[in-house]
XYZ file of C-alpha atoms in Angstrom:
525
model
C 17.126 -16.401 63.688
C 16.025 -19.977 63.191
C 19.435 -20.920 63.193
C 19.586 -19.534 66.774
C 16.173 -20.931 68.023
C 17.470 -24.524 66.955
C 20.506 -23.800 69.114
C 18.957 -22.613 71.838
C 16.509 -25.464 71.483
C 18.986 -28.525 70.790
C 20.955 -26.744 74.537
C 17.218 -26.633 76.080
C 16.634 -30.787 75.239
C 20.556 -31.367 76.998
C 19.536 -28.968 80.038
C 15.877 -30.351 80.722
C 17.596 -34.030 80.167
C 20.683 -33.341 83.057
C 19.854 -36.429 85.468
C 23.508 -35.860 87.311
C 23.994 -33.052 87.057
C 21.475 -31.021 89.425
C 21.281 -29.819 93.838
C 19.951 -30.267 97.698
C 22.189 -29.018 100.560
C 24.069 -30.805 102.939
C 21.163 -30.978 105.137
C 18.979 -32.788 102.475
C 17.430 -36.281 104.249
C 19.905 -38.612 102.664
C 21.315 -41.505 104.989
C 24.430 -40.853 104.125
C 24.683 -37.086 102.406
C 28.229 -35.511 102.289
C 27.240 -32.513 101.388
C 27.703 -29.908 98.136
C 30.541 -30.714 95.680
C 32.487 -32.207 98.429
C 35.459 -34.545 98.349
C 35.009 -37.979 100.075
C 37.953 -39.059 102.520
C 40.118 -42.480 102.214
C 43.277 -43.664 103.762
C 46.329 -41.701 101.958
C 48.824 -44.419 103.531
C 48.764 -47.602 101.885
C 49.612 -47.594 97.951
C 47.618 -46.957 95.019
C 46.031 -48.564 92.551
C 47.208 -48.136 88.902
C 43.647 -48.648 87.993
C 39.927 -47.606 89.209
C 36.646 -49.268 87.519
C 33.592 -47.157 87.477
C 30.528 -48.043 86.007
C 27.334 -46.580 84.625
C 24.412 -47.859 82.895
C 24.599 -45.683 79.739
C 27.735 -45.146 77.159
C 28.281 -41.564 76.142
C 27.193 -40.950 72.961
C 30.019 -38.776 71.540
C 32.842 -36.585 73.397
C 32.792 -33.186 70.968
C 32.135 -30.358 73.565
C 30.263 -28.586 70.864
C 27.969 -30.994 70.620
C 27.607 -33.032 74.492
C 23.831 -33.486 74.077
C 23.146 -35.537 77.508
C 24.503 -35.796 81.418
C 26.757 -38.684 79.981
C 28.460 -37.061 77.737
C 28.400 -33.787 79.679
C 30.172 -35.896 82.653
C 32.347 -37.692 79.710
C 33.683 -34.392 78.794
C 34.629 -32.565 81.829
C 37.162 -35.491 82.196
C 39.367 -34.675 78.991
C 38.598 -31.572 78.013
C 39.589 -28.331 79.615
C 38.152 -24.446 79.200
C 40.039 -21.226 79.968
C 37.616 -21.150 83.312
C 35.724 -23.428 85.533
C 32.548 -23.571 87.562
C 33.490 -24.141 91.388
C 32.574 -27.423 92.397
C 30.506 -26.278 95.001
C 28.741 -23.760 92.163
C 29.707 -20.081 94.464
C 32.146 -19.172 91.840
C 34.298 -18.763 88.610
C 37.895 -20.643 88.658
C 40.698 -20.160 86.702
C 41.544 -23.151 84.625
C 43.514 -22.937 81.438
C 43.862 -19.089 82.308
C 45.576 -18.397 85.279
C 43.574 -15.050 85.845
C 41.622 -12.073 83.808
C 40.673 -8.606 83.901
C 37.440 -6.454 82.765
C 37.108 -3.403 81.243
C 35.292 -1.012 83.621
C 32.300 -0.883 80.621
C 32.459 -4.464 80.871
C 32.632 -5.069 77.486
C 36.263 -6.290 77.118
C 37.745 -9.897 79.202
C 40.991 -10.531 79.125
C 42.460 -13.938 79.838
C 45.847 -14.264 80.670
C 46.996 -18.726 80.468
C 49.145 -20.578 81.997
C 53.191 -20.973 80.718
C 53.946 -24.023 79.025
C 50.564 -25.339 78.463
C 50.581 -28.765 76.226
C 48.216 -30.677 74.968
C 48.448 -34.732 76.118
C 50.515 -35.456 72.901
C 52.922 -33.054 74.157
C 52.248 -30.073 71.942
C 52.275 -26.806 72.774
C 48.865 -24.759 73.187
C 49.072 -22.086 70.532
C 46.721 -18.804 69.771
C 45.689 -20.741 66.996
C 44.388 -23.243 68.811
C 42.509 -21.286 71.117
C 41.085 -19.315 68.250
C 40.138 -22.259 66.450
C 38.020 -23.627 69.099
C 36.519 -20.670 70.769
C 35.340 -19.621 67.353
C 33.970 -23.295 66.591
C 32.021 -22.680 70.170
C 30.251 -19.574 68.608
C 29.281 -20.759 65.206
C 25.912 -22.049 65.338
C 26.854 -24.313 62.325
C 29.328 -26.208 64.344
C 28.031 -25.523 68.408
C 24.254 -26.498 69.576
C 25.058 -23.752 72.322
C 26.201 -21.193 69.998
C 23.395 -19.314 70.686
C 24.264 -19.040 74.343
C 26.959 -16.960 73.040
C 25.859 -14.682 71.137
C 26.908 -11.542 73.122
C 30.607 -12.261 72.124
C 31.331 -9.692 69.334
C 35.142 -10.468 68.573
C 37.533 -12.996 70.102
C 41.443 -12.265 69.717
C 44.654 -13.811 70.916
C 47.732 -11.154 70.807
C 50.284 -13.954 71.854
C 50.197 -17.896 73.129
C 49.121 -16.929 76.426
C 46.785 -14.193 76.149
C 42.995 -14.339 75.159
C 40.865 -11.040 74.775
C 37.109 -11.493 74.180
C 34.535 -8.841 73.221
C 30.731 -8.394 74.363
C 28.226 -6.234 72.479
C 27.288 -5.510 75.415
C 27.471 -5.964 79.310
C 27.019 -9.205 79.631
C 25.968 -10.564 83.236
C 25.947 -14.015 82.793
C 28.728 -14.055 79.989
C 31.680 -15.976 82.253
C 29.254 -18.438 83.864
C 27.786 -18.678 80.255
C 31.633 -19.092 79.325
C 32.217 -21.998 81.439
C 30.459 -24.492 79.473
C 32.147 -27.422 78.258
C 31.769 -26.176 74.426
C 34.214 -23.290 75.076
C 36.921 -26.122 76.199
C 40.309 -25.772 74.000
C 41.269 -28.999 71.874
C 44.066 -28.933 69.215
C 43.233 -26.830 66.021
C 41.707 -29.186 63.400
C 41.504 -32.334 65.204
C 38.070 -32.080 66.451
C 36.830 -32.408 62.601
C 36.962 -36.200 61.741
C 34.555 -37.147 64.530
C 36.622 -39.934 65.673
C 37.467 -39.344 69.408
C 41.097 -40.771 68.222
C 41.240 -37.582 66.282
C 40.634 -34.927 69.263
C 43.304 -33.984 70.754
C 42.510 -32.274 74.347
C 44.616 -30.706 77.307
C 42.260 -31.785 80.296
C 43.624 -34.335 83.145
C 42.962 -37.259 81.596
C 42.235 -38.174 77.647
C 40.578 -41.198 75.956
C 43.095 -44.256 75.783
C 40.379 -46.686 74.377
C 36.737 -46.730 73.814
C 34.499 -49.606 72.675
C 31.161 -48.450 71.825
C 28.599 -49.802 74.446
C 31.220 -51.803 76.672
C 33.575 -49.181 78.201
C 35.638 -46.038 77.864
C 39.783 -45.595 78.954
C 40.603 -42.842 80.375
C 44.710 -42.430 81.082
C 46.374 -39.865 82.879
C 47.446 -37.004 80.630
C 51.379 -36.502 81.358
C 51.378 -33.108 80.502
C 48.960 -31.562 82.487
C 49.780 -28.476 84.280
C 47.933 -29.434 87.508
C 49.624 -33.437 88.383
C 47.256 -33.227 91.535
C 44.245 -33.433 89.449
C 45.154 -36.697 88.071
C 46.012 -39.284 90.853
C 44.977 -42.603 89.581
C 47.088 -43.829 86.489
C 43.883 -45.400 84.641
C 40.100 -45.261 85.225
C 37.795 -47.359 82.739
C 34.343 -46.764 82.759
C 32.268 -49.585 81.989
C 28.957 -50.037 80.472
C 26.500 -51.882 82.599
C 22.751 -51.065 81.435
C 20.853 -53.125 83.769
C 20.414 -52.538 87.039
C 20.693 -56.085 88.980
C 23.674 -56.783 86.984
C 25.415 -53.997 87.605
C 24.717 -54.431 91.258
C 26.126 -58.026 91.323
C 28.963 -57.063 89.595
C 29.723 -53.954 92.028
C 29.488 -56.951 94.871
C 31.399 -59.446 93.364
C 34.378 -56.496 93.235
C 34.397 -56.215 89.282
C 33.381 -52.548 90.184
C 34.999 -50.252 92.082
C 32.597 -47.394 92.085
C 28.800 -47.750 90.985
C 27.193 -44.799 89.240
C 23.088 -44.656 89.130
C 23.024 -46.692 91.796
C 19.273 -48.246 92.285
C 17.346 -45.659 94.918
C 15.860 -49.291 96.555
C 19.619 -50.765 96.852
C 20.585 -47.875 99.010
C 19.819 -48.871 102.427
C 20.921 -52.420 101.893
C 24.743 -51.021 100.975
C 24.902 -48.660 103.378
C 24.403 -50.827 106.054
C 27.760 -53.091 104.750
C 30.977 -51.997 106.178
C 32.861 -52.992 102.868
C 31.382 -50.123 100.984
C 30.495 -46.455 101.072
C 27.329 -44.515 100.117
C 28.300 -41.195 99.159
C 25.194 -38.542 97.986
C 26.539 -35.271 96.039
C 24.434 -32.232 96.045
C 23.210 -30.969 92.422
C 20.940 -28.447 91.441
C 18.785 -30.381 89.399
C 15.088 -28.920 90.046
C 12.282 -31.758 89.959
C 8.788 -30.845 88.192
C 5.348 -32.212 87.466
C 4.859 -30.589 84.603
C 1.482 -29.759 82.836
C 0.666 -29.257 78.748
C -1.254 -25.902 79.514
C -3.311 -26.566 76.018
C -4.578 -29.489 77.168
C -8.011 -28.472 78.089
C -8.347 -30.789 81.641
C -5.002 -28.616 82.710
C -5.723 -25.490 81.021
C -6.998 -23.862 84.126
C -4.587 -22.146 86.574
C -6.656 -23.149 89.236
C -6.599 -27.387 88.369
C -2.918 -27.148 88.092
C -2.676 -24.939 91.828
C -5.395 -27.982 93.430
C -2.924 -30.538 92.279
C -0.024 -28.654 93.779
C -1.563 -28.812 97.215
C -2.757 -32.524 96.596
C 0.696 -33.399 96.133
C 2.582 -34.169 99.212
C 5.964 -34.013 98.466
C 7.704 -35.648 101.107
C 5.992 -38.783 100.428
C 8.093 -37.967 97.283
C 11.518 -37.499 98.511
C 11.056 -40.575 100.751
C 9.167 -42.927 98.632
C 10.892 -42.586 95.410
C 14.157 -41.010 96.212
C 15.386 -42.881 99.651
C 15.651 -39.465 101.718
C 18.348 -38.358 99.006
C 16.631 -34.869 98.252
C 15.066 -31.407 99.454
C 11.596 -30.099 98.745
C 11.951 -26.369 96.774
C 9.513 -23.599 96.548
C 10.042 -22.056 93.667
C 11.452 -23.038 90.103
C 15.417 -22.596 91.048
C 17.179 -24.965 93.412
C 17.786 -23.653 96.733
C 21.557 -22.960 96.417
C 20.801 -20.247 93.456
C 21.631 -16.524 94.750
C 18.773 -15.724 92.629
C 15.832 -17.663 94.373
C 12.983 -16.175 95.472
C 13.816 -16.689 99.543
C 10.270 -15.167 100.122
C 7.984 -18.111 98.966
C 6.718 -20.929 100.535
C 5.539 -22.948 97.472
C 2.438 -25.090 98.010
C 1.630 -26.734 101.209
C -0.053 -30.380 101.350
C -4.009 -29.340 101.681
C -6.677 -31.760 100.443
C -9.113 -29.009 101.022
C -8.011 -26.713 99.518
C -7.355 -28.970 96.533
C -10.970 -29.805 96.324
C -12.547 -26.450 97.229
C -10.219 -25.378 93.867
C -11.501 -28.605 91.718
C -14.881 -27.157 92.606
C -14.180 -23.401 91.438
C -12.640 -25.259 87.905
C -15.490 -26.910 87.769
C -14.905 -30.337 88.553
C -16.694 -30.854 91.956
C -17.384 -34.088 91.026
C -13.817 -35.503 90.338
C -11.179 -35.336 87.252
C -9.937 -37.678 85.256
C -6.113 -37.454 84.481
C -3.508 -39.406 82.519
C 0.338 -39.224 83.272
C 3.099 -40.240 80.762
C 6.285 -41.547 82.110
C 9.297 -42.992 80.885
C 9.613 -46.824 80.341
C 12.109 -48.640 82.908
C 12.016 -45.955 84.968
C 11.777 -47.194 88.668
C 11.641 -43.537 90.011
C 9.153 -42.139 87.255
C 7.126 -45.362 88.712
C 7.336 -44.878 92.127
C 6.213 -41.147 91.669
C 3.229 -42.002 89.643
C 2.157 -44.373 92.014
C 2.836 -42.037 94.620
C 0.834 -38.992 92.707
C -1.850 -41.739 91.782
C -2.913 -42.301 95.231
C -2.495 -38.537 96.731
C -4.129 -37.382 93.800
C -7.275 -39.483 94.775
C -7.636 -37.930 97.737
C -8.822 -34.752 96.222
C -10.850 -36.478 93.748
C -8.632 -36.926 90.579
C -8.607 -40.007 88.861
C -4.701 -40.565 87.652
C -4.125 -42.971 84.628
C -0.595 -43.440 84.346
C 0.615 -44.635 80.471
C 4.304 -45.229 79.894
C 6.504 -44.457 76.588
C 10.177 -44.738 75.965
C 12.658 -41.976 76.366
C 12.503 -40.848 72.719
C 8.725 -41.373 72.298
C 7.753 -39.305 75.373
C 10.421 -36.234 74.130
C 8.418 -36.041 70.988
C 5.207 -36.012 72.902
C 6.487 -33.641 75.080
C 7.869 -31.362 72.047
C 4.526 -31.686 70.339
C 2.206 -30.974 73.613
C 0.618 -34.747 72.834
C 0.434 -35.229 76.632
C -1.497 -33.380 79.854
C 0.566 -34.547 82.509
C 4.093 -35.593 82.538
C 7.470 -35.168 85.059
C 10.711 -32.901 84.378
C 13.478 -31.563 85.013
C 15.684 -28.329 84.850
C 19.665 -28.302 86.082
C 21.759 -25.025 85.621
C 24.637 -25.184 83.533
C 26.780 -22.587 86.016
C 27.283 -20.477 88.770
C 24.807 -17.983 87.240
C 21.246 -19.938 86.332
C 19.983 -16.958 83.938
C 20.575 -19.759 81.303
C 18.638 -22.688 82.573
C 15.702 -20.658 83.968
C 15.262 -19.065 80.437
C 13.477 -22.246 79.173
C 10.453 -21.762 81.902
C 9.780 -18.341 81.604
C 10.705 -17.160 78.007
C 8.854 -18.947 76.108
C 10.839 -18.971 72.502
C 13.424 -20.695 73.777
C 11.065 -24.045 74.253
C 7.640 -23.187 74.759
C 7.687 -22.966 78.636
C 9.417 -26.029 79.078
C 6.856 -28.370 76.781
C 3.955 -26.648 78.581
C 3.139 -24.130 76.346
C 3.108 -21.663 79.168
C 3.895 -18.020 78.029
C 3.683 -14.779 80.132
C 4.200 -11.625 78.819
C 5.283 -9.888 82.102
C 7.765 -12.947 82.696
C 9.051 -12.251 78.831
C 9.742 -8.454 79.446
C 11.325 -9.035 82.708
C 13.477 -11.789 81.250
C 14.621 -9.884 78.540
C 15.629 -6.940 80.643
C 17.309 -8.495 83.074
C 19.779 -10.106 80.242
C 21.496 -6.513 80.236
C 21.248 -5.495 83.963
C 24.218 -5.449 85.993
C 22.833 -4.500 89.152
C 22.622 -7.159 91.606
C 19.815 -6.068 93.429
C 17.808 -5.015 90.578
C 18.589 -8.338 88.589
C 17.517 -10.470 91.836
C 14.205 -8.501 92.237
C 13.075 -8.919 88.383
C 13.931 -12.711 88.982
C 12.450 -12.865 92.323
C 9.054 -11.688 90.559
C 9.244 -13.926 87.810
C 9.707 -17.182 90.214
C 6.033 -15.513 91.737
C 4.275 -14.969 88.655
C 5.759 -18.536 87.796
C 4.381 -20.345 91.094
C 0.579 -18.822 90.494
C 0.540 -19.494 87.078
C 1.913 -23.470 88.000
C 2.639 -24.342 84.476
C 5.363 -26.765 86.306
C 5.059 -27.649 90.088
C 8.441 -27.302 91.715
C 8.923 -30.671 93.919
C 12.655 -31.229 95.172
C 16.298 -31.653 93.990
C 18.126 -34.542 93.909
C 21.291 -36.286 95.332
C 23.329 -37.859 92.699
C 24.379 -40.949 95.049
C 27.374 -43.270 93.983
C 28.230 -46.796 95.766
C 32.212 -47.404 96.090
C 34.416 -49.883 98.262
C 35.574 -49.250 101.202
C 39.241 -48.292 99.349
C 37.842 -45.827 97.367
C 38.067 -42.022 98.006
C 38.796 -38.546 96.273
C 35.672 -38.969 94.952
C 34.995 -35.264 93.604
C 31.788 -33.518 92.599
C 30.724 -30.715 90.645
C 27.393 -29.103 90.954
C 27.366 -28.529 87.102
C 29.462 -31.167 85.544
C 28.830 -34.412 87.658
C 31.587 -36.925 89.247
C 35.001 -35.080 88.092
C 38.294 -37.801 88.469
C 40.882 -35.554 89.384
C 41.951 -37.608 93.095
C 39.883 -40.364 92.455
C 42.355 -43.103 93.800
C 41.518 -46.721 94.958
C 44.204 -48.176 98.172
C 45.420 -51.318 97.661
């Protein structure tokens, strides 16, 4: 069992942590939105460049599927790495990758995958059973996979032949094949994943690591023996390492850079005003939070946490610290999730009503608060600031401290903090997963605020094993309102992830779950 709970809380650190990888419709207020997992359009005409240059500010930190602990690695993966299924890029639905299709058993306890023919890994190998074998069962060991305890209801996994995989539950599963999307349960060549040495791993996605020097930039070449040659356009894309913001601007603008990831929030209007680039702003479903240490006496009442949900006016939020480039939510799920709770309006903007609350908690005559935020952060900053001055008007004093990314985890872990800003992304179609860590509270405490409801627990646990749709959406639908009254986290907005390219740039891809994908990525030249 504590093997599982350090799974399930070593998953829990990468989900709260997904930056990229989160969601706001099409009609989110962004300048110059494109809409959910879309495609961006370039001339097809003139030739094509053997190589694209992409940048982002942070190197992934290793590229073992079983262990992709952050959004850059996540994103690092899903490039050179490939599962038997895939999350649709716009998030509506299961795809057939390595497997071409698959049956269940009418108890729904048995899947059967049936792959591709003549399946090879880049090095020109074939893809055996043993291969497949070897890594799905490396997935499901908690000694070797931090999300081996999202598996669990796999009982048996079996490969009859090369191009047949059966898999059985211990019991009907609802969330097992969104569950089985995740990168850990991608196939890589029996053996080589061992070493650690990304020279070592030998993968069957479109493109695999040519080169990588720690901290400066990462090759990726096309892999020739893919099965699918239209998900691998460009010949070569190297992503570089560019930590600092300016820089990496100046070097986007000088033309050393193709395509900018984490591109500054405050640079946005500036570029998209120049004809010799494109903004381009991807829907996620990445839910926003200010988040609240329940033991923490100030924030220990329901009622201070609901007065500082209506003191918070959220689309000062979106257009203060995010540019326009996200969509206010009302409930803890993003607003693309079949299982949102259509029927609540979250908290309205209502000084009064703040106060008049204050005043029931006890603190007619003000509150004094302190926020911790992460270091370098220009967003975190702009929010505070933001929440610092709203916050006044309802007669909270907001002291704003700031820690580094590692320092404020720990805090967070250890509930050393009252008042501090989150965030949740789902990890497929189905978000049974993600929304686990808010309302079941084993998995980690309530999402760092030590929030636990029994009612939310029971419900939880029963809908893991209920099929019914209807029934299913109603016990979640009743969670997101015991959830919203309690306001252990106050739902703000998702995100746009928002990338910067030339003018010459297009097939730019995106994938609700999985971030910037470089399938027809291509650069005219």
């Amino acid at each position: 069992m504590k093997k599982l709970i350090a799974s399930l809380l070593a998953a829990a650190l990468l989900a709260a942590g997904l930056a990229g990888c989160g969601g706001a419709p099409a009609s989110s207020g962004g300048a110059a939105a494109s809409g959910a997992a879309s495609v961006s359009s370039g001339a097809a005409d003139a030739g094509i460049a053997q190589q694209i240059v992409v940048a982002r500010n942070k190197d992934a930190a290793l590229v073992d599927p079983t262990q992709t602990s952050n959004a850059t690695d996540l994103m690092t993966v899903a490039w050179n790495f490939e599962g038997l299924v895939f999350p649709a890029n716009d998030g509506t639905a299961i795809e057939g990758a390595l497997a071409e299709s698959w049956d269940v058993s009418e108890d729904g306890l048995t899947y059967t995958f049936h792959l591709r023919d003549g399946l090879k890994f880049y090095n020109g190998d074939a893809v055996t059973a043993e291969d497949i074998l070897y890594s799905l069962n490396r997935a499901i060991d908690p000694e070797k996979s931090i999300f081996a305890g999202f598996l669990t209801a796999i009982a048996g996994i079996e490969c009859p032949d090369d191009t047949t995989v059966v898999v059985t539950l211990k019991a009907p599963t609802p969330d097992f094949l969104s569950n089985f999307t995740m990168p850990c349960c991608a196939i890589v060549q029996k053996d080589s994943g061992e070493s650690g040495d990304y020279k070592d791993l030998v993968t069957c996605g479109p493109y695999y690591i040519a080169d990588w020097v720690k901290d400066q930039y990462m090759l990726f070449k096309k892999n020739p023996n893919y099965y699918d040659p239209s998900k691998a356009v460009t010949e070569e894309i190297k992503v570089t390492v560019v930590a600092d913001d300016s820089t990496r601007l100046m070097e986007f603008q000088n033309g050393d850079i193709d395509l900018m990831m984490s591109t500054p929030r405050n640079n946005l209007p500036q570029l998209s005003a120049d004809s010799n680039y494109k903004v381009e702003a991807f829907d996620t479903v990445t839910v926003n939070y200010i988040g609240f240490n329940v033991e923490a006496e100030a924030v220990s009442s329901k009622e201070v946490r609901q007065a500082l949900a209506y003191a918070t006016n959220v689309d000062d939020l979106i257009v203060g610290a995010n540019q326009g480039y996200a969509q206010r939510v009302t409930t803890f799920t993003d607003n693309l999730d079949v299982l949102r709770n259509t029927g609540l309006e979250g908290y309205t903007h209502d000084v009064e009503k703040a106060k008049s609350l204050l005043a029931d908690a006890g603190y007619a005559d003000g509150l004094t608060l302190t926020l911790s935020i992460t270091s370098g952060n220009t967003t975190e900053a702009q929010i505070a600031a933001i929440l610092k001055e709203q916050w006044a008007q309802a007669g909270v004093t907001l002291e704003v401290t700031q820690y580094d990314a590692a320092t404020l985890t720990a805090m967070k872990k250890n509930g050393e903090y009252q008042v501090g800003l989150t965030n949740l992304g789902r990890t497929g179609p189905d978000s049974a997963l993600a929304l686990s860590f808010i309302v079941y509270n084993p998995i980690t405490n309530g999402m760092y605020t030590g929030w636990q409801n029994d009612e939310c627990e029971s419900l939880y646990l029963a809908s893991c094993s209920e099929l019914d749709v209807e029934k299913r959406a109603e016990m979640w639908a009743r969670m997101q309102e015991i959830e919203l009254d309690e306001a252990p986290l106050i739902p703000t907005y998702v995100n746009q992830d928002v990338y910067a390219m030339h003018s010459n740039v297009s097939g730019v891809q995106y994938n609700l779950f999985l971030g910037i994908l470089p399938y027809t990525m291509q650069k005219t030249v």
